[in-house]
Amino acid sequence: MARIPPPLWLLAEVTHSCPLQCPYCSNPLTLIRKQEELDTEGWLKVLHEARKLGAAQLGFSGGEPLVRKDLSTLVGAARQLGYYTNLITSGVGMDAERVAELHAQGLDHIQISFQSDSQALNDYIAGCESFEQKKAMARAVKAQGYPMVLCFVIHRLNIDHVAAMLELAAELEADYVELATTQYEGWALLNRDQLLPSRQQVQAAEAVAHHYQEKFRGRMKIYFVVPDYYEGRPKPCVDGWGRVFLAVAPDGVALPCHAARDLPGLEFANVRDHSLEWIWYESPAFNAFRGTGWMKEPCASCDQREKDYGGCRCQAFKLTGDARNTDPTCSLSPLHQVVTEAAQQAEQSSRSAPDRPLVFRNRRNSPKVNTIP
Amino acid sequence: MTETDLDTIPRITPGYRLQWEAVQDCHVLLYPEGMVQLNGPAGAILEQVDGRRTLAEVISTLEQAFGEDDLSADVLEFVSEAQERGWIRFG
């Protein structure tokens, strides 16, 4: 195998605690409890070791990272180490004072999530009153002079509101907007029948996004990615397993992707027991899907294998039962029909009222759902 | 921008950061959730973009540093591309 490249991106998932209850939560099915979290010293060690390995981009994420009382300390240390520091937040738990305090510590950028364009839909999906708070925090972020990304996670219930979301983003003076497709690998898979948009909805939203890309050119950058369910091509998940991206879970378990923990048969090492250098370069789990040697057909002989890396291992496992299979969103997958059937199902169910309610995510119901039915 | 604007002052766009990365053995430009690896000339030019020097001064500094007679065409070409990509701004 070619020389293993260094990690360039560190995602520090400092907590799984979160005031929101989004039905597409991307945290693993089993949430890490507060008492299992790394302490301040533990995180400082992670920041130091990952920077030494080469990581330059750092995302503080969660859960809601603002829940951590030592966040400013960690941000300050990270900035000193030379990271570009990104805070990925719901905006809940922040106030103008904290925004200023983080700025003083050298925080480079804040990304705020919105669940939709209106208070009613935003607060319904978030499972809590948060819309007005988010708007206030977006204004506070801009007032401090930060660059600001607004992230809208898109699904059937809000995809028809993309124009209004982009108008809201412009009003709040966002520098970038991500219209992020819901990924159906974890909790969202429970709610896929209610959340997966229809093909027509996706096409309409794409046209709207393109219109606004032109309208706001030079002022606000808009990213819209067509859901992999409708692309026929798999996404190059985390830019390749163990290639660029390193995530550390709240309890110190290091992962090639924040969702990978749900994959069976892999033992992910903890930063309490091993150096990040060993974990990145030597540990069996980080080498399990590195490069192309692990691939089965049709990936193994495919000319796209160095571009999409066979797609997402979690999606391959959740939808086909084997993480080594081609991601079934790829039209070349022999099991591609599991995706086309889900899309057809979405088409049908988008025309009628849902036959079961959304399962929102919180600590009370999480222990009950350890496997996808 | 036109080629006559040599008296304007280029600056790295707010929110972007130029940094030498030893592990990658190159200059990188960091921005919200992203990073561009720069080749040698691009890194050398952006290093001179400090928000104080005019474009003319950036060019002459580079000509002195590299012992070249005329780098203006190369610098202006890169600067125009960098501006288009949103890496730098003028004024």
Short mmCIF file of C-alpha atoms in Angstrom, two decimals:
data_model
loop_
_atom_site.label_atom_id
_atom_site.label_comp_id
_atom_site.label_asym_id
_atom_site.label_seq_id
_atom_site.Cartn_x
_atom_site.Cartn_y
_atom_site.Cartn_z
CA MET A 1 0.00 0.00 0.00
CA ALA A 2 1.08 3.55 -0.66
CA ARG A 3 2.36 5.62 2.23
CA ILE A 4 -0.43 6.43 4.67
CA PRO A 5 -1.25 10.15 4.50
CA PRO A 6 -1.49 12.15 7.75
CA PRO A 7 -4.85 13.22 9.17
CA LEU A 8 -5.69 16.81 8.22
CA TRP A 9 -9.09 17.12 9.89
CA LEU A 10 -9.87 16.51 13.54
CA LEU A 11 -13.48 16.31 14.66
CA ALA A 12 -13.65 16.66 18.44
CA GLU A 13 -17.07 15.40 19.51
CA VAL A 14 -16.73 16.78 22.98
CA THR A 15 -20.15 15.60 24.22
CA HIS A 16 -23.24 13.75 23.05
CA SER A 17 -25.44 15.91 25.30
CA CYS A 18 -27.75 18.06 23.22
CA PRO A 19 -30.84 20.16 23.92
CA LEU A 20 -32.24 19.28 20.48
CA GLN A 21 -34.06 16.07 19.53
CA CYS A 22 -33.65 15.99 15.75
CA PRO A 23 -35.12 12.85 14.17
CA TYR A 24 -32.07 12.53 11.87
CA CYS A 25 -29.41 12.81 14.61
CA SER A 26 -26.04 11.69 13.25
CA ASN A 27 -24.62 10.50 16.55
CA PRO A 28 -24.24 6.74 16.93
CA LEU A 29 -27.18 4.75 18.23
CA THR A 30 -25.63 4.39 21.67
CA LEU A 31 -24.92 7.78 23.21
CA ILE A 32 -21.92 8.28 25.47
CA ARG A 33 -22.94 9.34 28.97
CA LYS A 34 -21.64 12.52 30.53
CA GLN A 35 -19.63 10.69 33.20
CA GLU A 36 -17.75 8.77 30.48
CA GLU A 37 -16.55 11.94 28.72
CA LEU A 38 -12.87 12.86 28.48
CA ASP A 39 -11.94 15.61 30.92
CA THR A 40 -10.19 18.84 29.96
CA GLU A 41 -6.73 17.27 30.25
CA GLY A 42 -7.83 14.38 28.07
CA TRP A 43 -9.01 16.71 25.31
CA LEU A 44 -5.88 18.86 25.52
CA LYS A 45 -3.84 15.70 24.92
CA VAL A 46 -5.98 14.83 21.89
CA LEU A 47 -5.57 18.33 20.45
CA HIS A 48 -1.83 18.24 20.95
CA GLU A 49 -1.29 14.78 19.48
CA ALA A 50 -3.52 15.31 16.44
CA ARG A 51 -1.85 18.64 15.65
CA LYS A 52 1.53 16.94 15.80
CA LEU A 53 0.30 14.34 13.32
CA GLY A 54 -0.70 17.13 10.92
CA ALA A 55 -4.34 17.99 11.59
CA ALA A 56 -4.94 21.66 10.73
CA GLN A 57 -8.72 21.89 10.62
CA LEU A 58 -10.54 21.29 13.88
CA GLY A 59 -14.26 21.01 14.41
CA PHE A 60 -15.74 21.21 17.90
CA SER A 61 -18.92 19.26 17.60
CA GLY A 62 -21.24 16.97 19.52
CA GLY A 63 -24.03 16.78 20.61
CA GLU A 64 -23.94 20.42 21.50
CA PRO A 65 -20.34 21.46 22.26
CA LEU A 66 -21.51 24.53 24.22
CA VAL A 67 -22.68 22.14 26.94
CA ARG A 68 -18.99 21.69 27.86
CA LYS A 69 -18.00 24.32 30.40
CA ASP A 70 -14.34 24.03 29.35
CA LEU A 71 -15.04 24.82 25.68
CA SER A 72 -13.28 28.21 25.81
CA THR A 73 -10.20 26.61 27.35
CA LEU A 74 -10.12 23.99 24.60
CA VAL A 75 -10.65 26.60 21.87
CA GLY A 76 -7.85 28.76 23.25
CA ALA A 77 -5.43 25.84 23.42
CA ALA A 78 -6.37 24.70 19.93
CA ARG A 79 -5.83 28.13 18.43
CA GLN A 80 -2.42 28.34 20.14
CA LEU A 81 -1.49 25.02 18.58
CA GLY A 82 -2.24 26.45 15.14
CA TYR A 83 -5.57 24.83 14.33
CA TYR A 84 -8.23 26.58 12.31
CA THR A 85 -11.00 26.25 14.88
CA ASN A 86 -14.62 25.67 13.85
CA LEU A 87 -17.50 25.55 16.30
CA ILE A 88 -20.41 23.47 15.02
CA THR A 89 -23.39 24.40 17.14
CA SER A 90 -27.17 24.56 17.36
CA GLY A 91 -26.78 28.01 18.92
CA VAL A 92 -28.76 26.82 21.94
CA GLY A 93 -26.89 27.51 25.16
CA MET A 94 -25.01 30.46 23.69
CA ASP A 95 -25.35 34.14 24.47
CA ALA A 96 -23.60 37.21 23.09
CA GLU A 97 -21.15 37.13 25.99
CA ARG A 98 -20.04 33.58 25.24
CA VAL A 99 -19.70 34.40 21.54
CA ALA A 100 -17.36 37.25 22.53
CA GLU A 101 -15.45 35.06 24.99
CA LEU A 102 -14.83 32.40 22.33
CA HIS A 103 -13.74 35.12 19.94
CA ALA A 104 -11.21 36.35 22.49
CA GLN A 105 -9.86 32.79 22.71
CA GLY A 106 -9.24 32.85 18.96
CA LEU A 107 -12.17 30.84 17.62
CA ASP A 108 -12.02 31.19 13.84
CA HIS A 109 -15.52 30.34 12.70
CA ILE A 110 -19.00 29.37 13.87
CA GLN A 111 -21.46 27.14 12.06
CA ILE A 112 -25.06 27.35 13.29
CA SER A 113 -27.64 24.75 12.38
CA PHE A 114 -31.19 25.67 11.52
CA GLN A 115 -33.92 23.07 11.19
CA SER A 116 -36.02 25.17 8.82
CA ASP A 117 -37.03 28.69 7.76
CA SER A 118 -39.91 29.25 10.19
CA GLN A 119 -40.34 29.04 13.91
CA ALA A 120 -43.09 26.44 13.73
CA LEU A 121 -41.24 23.94 11.54
CA ASN A 122 -37.80 24.63 13.02
CA ASP A 123 -39.00 24.07 16.55
CA TYR A 124 -41.05 20.99 15.60
CA ILE A 125 -38.04 19.26 14.02
CA ALA A 126 -35.60 20.39 16.71
CA GLY A 127 -37.99 19.10 19.34
CA CYS A 128 -37.58 22.31 21.32
CA GLU A 129 -38.13 26.05 21.09
CA SER A 130 -34.95 27.31 19.49
CA PHE A 131 -35.66 29.32 16.31
CA GLU A 132 -35.60 32.79 17.83
CA GLN A 133 -32.50 31.91 19.85
CA LYS A 134 -30.73 30.70 16.71
CA LYS A 135 -31.52 33.93 14.87
CA ALA A 136 -30.30 36.01 17.81
CA MET A 137 -27.07 33.99 17.96
CA ALA A 138 -26.49 34.27 14.22
CA ARG A 139 -26.68 38.06 14.64
CA ALA A 140 -24.30 37.94 17.61
CA VAL A 141 -21.84 35.84 15.60
CA LYS A 142 -21.82 38.35 12.75
CA ALA A 143 -21.58 41.27 15.18
CA GLN A 144 -18.30 39.77 16.46
CA GLY A 145 -16.96 39.67 12.91
CA TYR A 146 -16.78 35.90 12.54
CA PRO A 147 -17.32 34.24 9.20
CA MET A 148 -20.58 32.31 9.52
CA VAL A 149 -21.88 29.12 7.98
CA LEU A 150 -25.54 28.27 8.33
CA CYS A 151 -26.40 24.61 7.93
CA PHE A 152 -29.87 23.40 7.07
CA VAL A 153 -30.35 19.63 7.15
CA ILE A 154 -32.76 18.88 4.31
CA HIS A 155 -35.49 16.22 4.23
CA ARG A 156 -39.05 15.78 3.00
CA LEU A 157 -40.61 18.03 5.65
CA ASN A 158 -38.53 21.12 4.83
CA ILE A 159 -37.15 20.62 1.31
CA ASP A 160 -39.97 22.67 -0.24
CA HIS A 161 -38.83 25.64 1.90
CA VAL A 162 -35.32 25.98 0.44
CA ALA A 163 -36.04 29.42 -1.07
CA ALA A 164 -37.23 30.77 2.28
CA MET A 165 -34.22 29.20 4.05
CA LEU A 166 -31.85 30.98 1.66
CA GLU A 167 -33.68 34.29 2.10
CA LEU A 168 -33.35 33.85 5.86
CA ALA A 169 -29.64 33.08 5.51
CA ALA A 170 -29.13 36.21 3.40
CA GLU A 171 -31.03 38.31 5.93
CA LEU A 172 -28.73 36.96 8.67
CA GLU A 173 -25.69 37.75 6.46
CA ALA A 174 -24.38 34.19 6.29
CA ASP A 175 -21.14 33.79 4.35
CA TYR A 176 -21.87 30.19 3.44
CA VAL A 177 -25.00 28.05 3.47
CA GLU A 178 -24.94 24.30 3.48
CA LEU A 179 -28.11 22.60 2.36
CA ALA A 180 -27.06 19.28 3.83
CA THR A 181 -28.80 16.12 2.81
CA THR A 182 -29.98 13.90 5.63
CA GLN A 183 -27.78 10.80 5.80
CA TYR A 184 -29.76 7.65 6.48
CA GLU A 185 -27.16 5.54 8.26
CA GLY A 186 -27.99 5.97 11.92
CA TRP A 187 -30.98 7.35 13.76
CA ALA A 188 -32.38 8.84 10.53
CA LEU A 189 -32.87 5.32 9.15
CA LEU A 190 -35.61 4.86 11.76
CA ASN A 191 -37.44 7.77 10.18
CA ARG A 192 -36.48 7.28 6.54
CA ASP A 193 -40.05 6.64 5.39
CA GLN A 194 -41.08 10.05 6.70
CA LEU A 195 -37.89 11.97 5.87
CA LEU A 196 -36.65 10.83 2.46
CA PRO A 197 -37.79 13.43 -0.09
CA SER A 198 -39.20 12.41 -3.44
CA ARG A 199 -37.17 12.80 -6.63
CA GLN A 200 -39.41 15.66 -7.77
CA GLN A 201 -38.84 17.49 -4.50
CA VAL A 202 -35.07 17.08 -4.87
CA GLN A 203 -35.10 18.35 -8.46
CA ALA A 204 -37.22 21.37 -7.54
CA ALA A 205 -34.95 22.20 -4.58
CA GLU A 206 -31.85 21.88 -6.75
CA ALA A 207 -33.30 24.36 -9.25
CA VAL A 208 -34.08 26.80 -6.44
CA ALA A 209 -30.57 26.40 -5.00
CA HIS A 210 -29.01 27.12 -8.43
CA HIS A 211 -31.18 30.21 -8.85
CA TYR A 212 -30.01 31.54 -5.48
CA GLN A 213 -26.37 30.64 -6.18
CA GLU A 214 -26.57 33.12 -9.05
CA LYS A 215 -28.62 35.67 -7.14
CA PHE A 216 -26.18 35.80 -4.20
CA ARG A 217 -22.95 35.26 -6.17
CA GLY A 218 -20.01 36.99 -4.49
CA ARG A 219 -22.01 37.57 -1.31
CA MET A 220 -23.08 34.19 0.05
CA LYS A 221 -21.85 30.80 -1.11
CA ILE A 222 -24.48 28.08 -1.31
CA TYR A 223 -23.71 24.37 -1.25
CA PHE A 224 -26.36 21.91 -2.34
CA VAL A 225 -25.58 18.23 -2.70
CA VAL A 226 -28.06 15.90 -4.36
CA PRO A 227 -28.89 13.04 -1.96
CA ASP A 228 -26.90 9.92 -2.79
CA TYR A 229 -30.18 7.98 -2.98
CA TYR A 230 -30.92 9.87 -6.22
CA GLU A 231 -27.41 10.31 -7.60
CA GLY A 232 -26.64 6.75 -8.66
CA ARG A 233 -23.12 7.49 -7.39
CA PRO A 234 -21.96 6.95 -3.82
CA LYS A 235 -20.44 9.82 -1.87
CA PRO A 236 -16.70 9.61 -1.12
CA CYS A 237 -17.45 9.18 2.56
CA VAL A 238 -15.02 11.08 4.83
CA ASP A 239 -12.78 11.37 1.73
CA GLY A 240 -11.73 7.79 2.24
CA TRP A 241 -11.41 5.73 5.42
CA GLY A 242 -8.34 6.78 7.44
CA ARG A 243 -7.18 9.14 4.71
CA VAL A 244 -7.93 12.71 5.86
CA PHE A 245 -10.43 12.62 8.67
CA LEU A 246 -10.05 11.70 12.33
CA ALA A 247 -12.92 11.86 14.80
CA VAL A 248 -12.65 11.48 18.55
CA ALA A 249 -15.86 10.53 20.40
CA PRO A 250 -16.78 12.06 23.78
CA ASP A 251 -15.27 9.11 25.67
CA GLY A 252 -11.97 9.24 23.78
CA VAL A 253 -12.61 6.50 21.23
CA ALA A 254 -10.93 7.48 17.96
CA LEU A 255 -12.87 6.84 14.77
CA PRO A 256 -12.30 7.23 11.00
CA CYS A 257 -15.87 8.57 10.80
CA HIS A 258 -18.09 9.71 13.65
CA ALA A 259 -20.75 7.13 12.71
CA ALA A 260 -18.33 4.18 12.32
CA ARG A 261 -18.82 3.06 15.88
CA ASP A 262 -21.94 1.14 14.91
CA LEU A 263 -19.96 -1.11 12.53
CA PRO A 264 -19.56 -4.65 13.90
CA GLY A 265 -16.28 -6.54 14.21
CA LEU A 266 -14.04 -3.49 14.58
CA GLU A 267 -12.34 -2.57 17.80
CA PHE A 268 -11.79 1.16 17.96
CA ALA A 269 -9.00 2.17 20.31
CA ASN A 270 -9.30 4.85 22.98
CA VAL A 271 -6.91 7.80 23.31
CA ARG A 272 -6.69 6.94 27.01
CA ASP A 273 -4.91 3.69 26.11
CA HIS A 274 -3.00 4.48 22.92
CA SER A 275 -1.31 7.39 21.19
CA LEU A 276 -3.20 8.94 18.28
CA GLU A 277 -0.15 8.20 16.15
CA TRP A 278 -0.51 4.46 16.78
CA ILE A 279 -4.27 4.63 16.32
CA TRP A 280 -4.01 6.47 12.98
CA TYR A 281 -1.14 4.55 11.42
CA GLU A 282 -1.12 1.14 13.09
CA SER A 283 -4.46 0.22 14.62
CA PRO A 284 -6.35 -2.55 12.80
CA ALA A 285 -9.61 -0.56 12.75
CA PHE A 286 -8.08 2.42 10.91
CA ASN A 287 -6.49 0.06 8.39
CA ALA A 288 -9.61 -2.06 7.89
CA PHE A 289 -10.96 -0.08 4.91
CA ARG A 290 -7.91 1.97 3.99
CA GLY A 291 -6.87 2.06 0.34
CA THR A 292 -8.53 -0.37 -2.07
CA GLY A 293 -7.21 -3.78 -1.00
CA TRP A 294 -10.27 -4.59 1.13
CA MET A 295 -12.74 -4.02 -1.69
CA LYS A 296 -15.01 -6.63 -3.20
CA GLU A 297 -16.44 -6.49 -6.70
CA PRO A 298 -17.74 -4.37 -8.34
CA CYS A 299 -15.53 -1.83 -6.47
CA ALA A 300 -12.30 -3.83 -6.71
CA SER A 301 -11.98 -3.39 -10.49
CA CYS A 302 -13.93 -0.13 -10.83
CA ASP A 303 -12.17 2.90 -12.31
CA GLN A 304 -13.92 5.13 -9.73
CA ARG A 305 -12.49 3.29 -6.71
CA GLU A 306 -9.88 5.95 -5.95
CA LYS A 307 -12.51 8.68 -6.30
CA ASP A 308 -15.44 7.46 -4.24
CA TYR A 309 -13.63 4.79 -2.16
CA GLY A 310 -16.65 2.53 -2.56
CA GLY A 311 -18.90 5.02 -0.77
CA CYS A 312 -19.92 4.82 2.85
CA ARG A 313 -19.05 1.76 4.96
CA CYS A 314 -21.85 2.50 7.43
CA GLN A 315 -24.44 2.71 4.67
CA ALA A 316 -23.13 -0.50 3.10
CA PHE A 317 -23.46 -2.27 6.43
CA LYS A 318 -26.84 -0.84 7.44
CA LEU A 319 -28.47 -1.51 4.06
CA THR A 320 -26.74 -4.72 2.93
CA GLY A 321 -25.47 -6.32 6.14
CA ASP A 322 -21.80 -6.27 5.06
CA ALA A 323 -19.58 -3.21 5.45
CA ARG A 324 -17.25 -4.53 2.68
CA ASN A 325 -20.00 -4.39 0.09
CA THR A 326 -20.27 -1.57 -2.40
CA ASP A 327 -22.37 1.26 -0.96
CA PRO A 328 -25.80 0.36 -2.41
CA THR A 329 -26.47 3.96 -3.46
CA CYS A 330 -24.06 3.14 -6.32
CA SER A 331 -25.98 2.11 -9.45
CA LEU A 332 -23.29 -0.57 -10.02
CA SER A 333 -24.07 -2.28 -6.71
CA PRO A 334 -25.83 -5.62 -7.21
CA LEU A 335 -27.99 -4.57 -4.25
CA HIS A 336 -28.84 -1.12 -5.61
CA GLN A 337 -32.54 -2.03 -5.51
CA VAL A 338 -32.64 -1.53 -1.71
CA VAL A 339 -32.11 2.15 -2.44
CA THR A 340 -34.39 2.46 -5.46
CA GLU A 341 -37.14 0.69 -3.54
CA ALA A 342 -36.77 3.10 -0.62
CA ALA A 343 -36.99 5.99 -3.10
CA GLN A 344 -40.18 4.52 -4.62
CA GLN A 345 -41.59 4.08 -1.15
CA ALA A 346 -40.78 7.73 -0.43
CA GLU A 347 -42.59 8.69 -3.61
CA GLN A 348 -45.73 6.91 -2.48
CA SER A 349 -45.69 7.92 1.15
CA SER A 350 -45.00 11.58 0.27
CA ARG A 351 -48.51 11.66 -1.18
CA SER A 352 -50.25 10.57 2.01
CA ALA A 353 -50.13 11.32 5.71
CA PRO A 354 -47.41 9.37 7.55
CA ASP A 355 -48.60 6.10 9.04
CA ARG A 356 -46.40 6.46 12.09
CA PRO A 357 -44.96 9.44 13.94
CA LEU A 358 -41.35 10.59 13.74
CA VAL A 359 -39.08 9.11 16.38
CA PHE A 360 -37.31 12.10 17.88
CA ARG A 361 -33.94 11.59 19.45
CA ASN A 362 -33.14 12.09 23.12
CA ARG A 363 -31.44 10.33 26.01
CA ARG A 364 -34.70 8.85 27.25
CA ASN A 365 -35.53 6.90 24.11
CA SER A 366 -31.98 6.20 22.90
CA PRO A 367 -31.36 3.14 25.09
CA LYS A 368 -34.53 1.53 23.73
CA VAL A 369 -33.33 1.73 20.15
CA ASN A 370 -30.05 -0.06 19.83
CA THR A 371 -30.82 -1.75 16.57
CA ILE A 372 -32.76 -0.59 13.58
CA PRO A 373 -35.97 -2.66 13.32
CA MET B 1 -9.51 44.44 -11.19
CA THR B 2 -7.45 45.80 -14.07
CA GLU B 3 -3.72 45.62 -14.50
CA THR B 4 -3.36 49.32 -13.76
CA ASP B 5 -4.49 48.96 -10.14
CA LEU B 6 -0.95 48.44 -8.86
CA ASP B 7 -1.45 50.97 -6.08
CA THR B 8 -4.28 49.03 -4.42
CA ILE B 9 -3.61 46.94 -1.33
CA PRO B 10 -4.49 43.26 -1.45
CA ARG B 11 -5.37 41.52 1.79
CA ILE B 12 -6.23 37.96 2.76
CA THR B 13 -10.04 37.71 3.01
CA PRO B 14 -11.28 37.98 6.60
CA GLY B 15 -11.87 34.50 7.98
CA TYR B 16 -9.07 33.04 5.82
CA ARG B 17 -5.66 32.23 7.26
CA LEU B 18 -2.36 31.55 5.53
CA GLN B 19 -0.15 29.13 7.37
CA TRP B 20 2.95 27.00 6.79
CA GLU B 21 2.24 23.33 7.48
CA ALA B 22 5.40 21.34 8.07
CA VAL B 23 3.67 17.94 7.82
CA GLN B 24 2.25 18.85 4.40
CA ASP B 25 5.47 20.64 3.45
CA CYS B 26 3.58 23.57 1.96
CA HIS B 27 1.64 26.74 2.73
CA VAL B 28 -2.06 26.21 3.18
CA LEU B 29 -4.97 28.58 3.17
CA LEU B 30 -7.46 27.75 5.89
CA TYR B 31 -11.08 28.90 5.86
CA PRO B 32 -14.36 27.77 7.42
CA GLU B 33 -14.32 23.96 7.23
CA GLY B 34 -11.85 23.95 4.37
CA MET B 35 -8.19 24.06 3.38
CA VAL B 36 -6.29 24.67 0.14
CA GLN B 37 -2.75 23.39 -0.32
CA LEU B 38 -0.69 26.01 -2.13
CA ASN B 39 2.22 25.38 -4.48
CA GLY B 40 5.53 27.18 -3.91
CA PRO B 41 4.89 30.32 -5.99
CA ALA B 42 1.32 30.73 -4.66
CA GLY B 43 2.56 30.45 -1.07
CA ALA B 44 5.40 32.91 -1.73
CA ILE B 45 3.03 35.49 -3.22
CA LEU B 46 0.40 35.20 -0.47
CA GLU B 47 3.10 35.52 2.18
CA GLN B 48 3.69 39.06 0.91
CA VAL B 49 -0.01 39.90 1.00
CA ASP B 50 -0.04 41.44 4.45
CA GLY B 51 -2.74 44.10 4.10
CA ARG B 52 -0.13 46.90 4.17
CA ARG B 53 1.84 46.53 0.94
CA THR B 54 0.42 47.66 -2.39
CA LEU B 55 0.37 45.25 -5.29
CA ALA B 56 3.37 47.07 -6.81
CA GLU B 57 5.30 46.58 -3.56
CA VAL B 58 4.34 42.91 -3.41
CA ILE B 59 5.72 42.45 -6.91
CA SER B 60 8.98 44.27 -6.28
CA THR B 61 9.54 42.43 -3.00
CA LEU B 62 9.16 39.12 -4.80
CA GLU B 63 11.44 40.22 -7.66
CA GLN B 64 14.13 41.11 -5.16
CA ALA B 65 13.67 37.93 -3.14
CA PHE B 66 13.89 35.69 -6.19
CA GLY B 67 16.39 37.77 -8.17
CA GLU B 68 13.98 38.11 -11.09
CA ASP B 69 13.59 41.13 -13.39
CA ASP B 70 9.88 41.07 -14.02
CA LEU B 71 7.38 38.94 -12.12
CA SER B 72 4.42 41.26 -12.60
CA ALA B 73 2.64 39.09 -15.18
CA ASP B 74 2.92 35.97 -13.01
CA VAL B 75 1.85 37.77 -9.85
CA LEU B 76 -1.07 39.54 -11.50
CA GLU B 77 -2.32 36.30 -13.01
CA PHE B 78 -2.26 34.55 -9.64
CA VAL B 79 -3.74 37.53 -7.80
CA SER B 80 -6.64 37.71 -10.21
CA GLU B 81 -7.33 33.99 -9.75
CA ALA B 82 -7.01 34.28 -5.97
CA GLN B 83 -9.48 37.15 -5.98
CA GLU B 84 -11.91 35.15 -8.07
CA ARG B 85 -11.69 32.25 -5.62
CA GLY B 86 -12.39 34.60 -2.73
CA TRP B 87 -8.97 34.17 -1.10
CA ILE B 88 -8.00 37.85 -1.24
CA ARG B 89 -9.71 41.20 -1.44
CA PHE B 90 -8.61 44.69 -2.42
CA GLY B 91 -8.75 47.97 -0.53
#
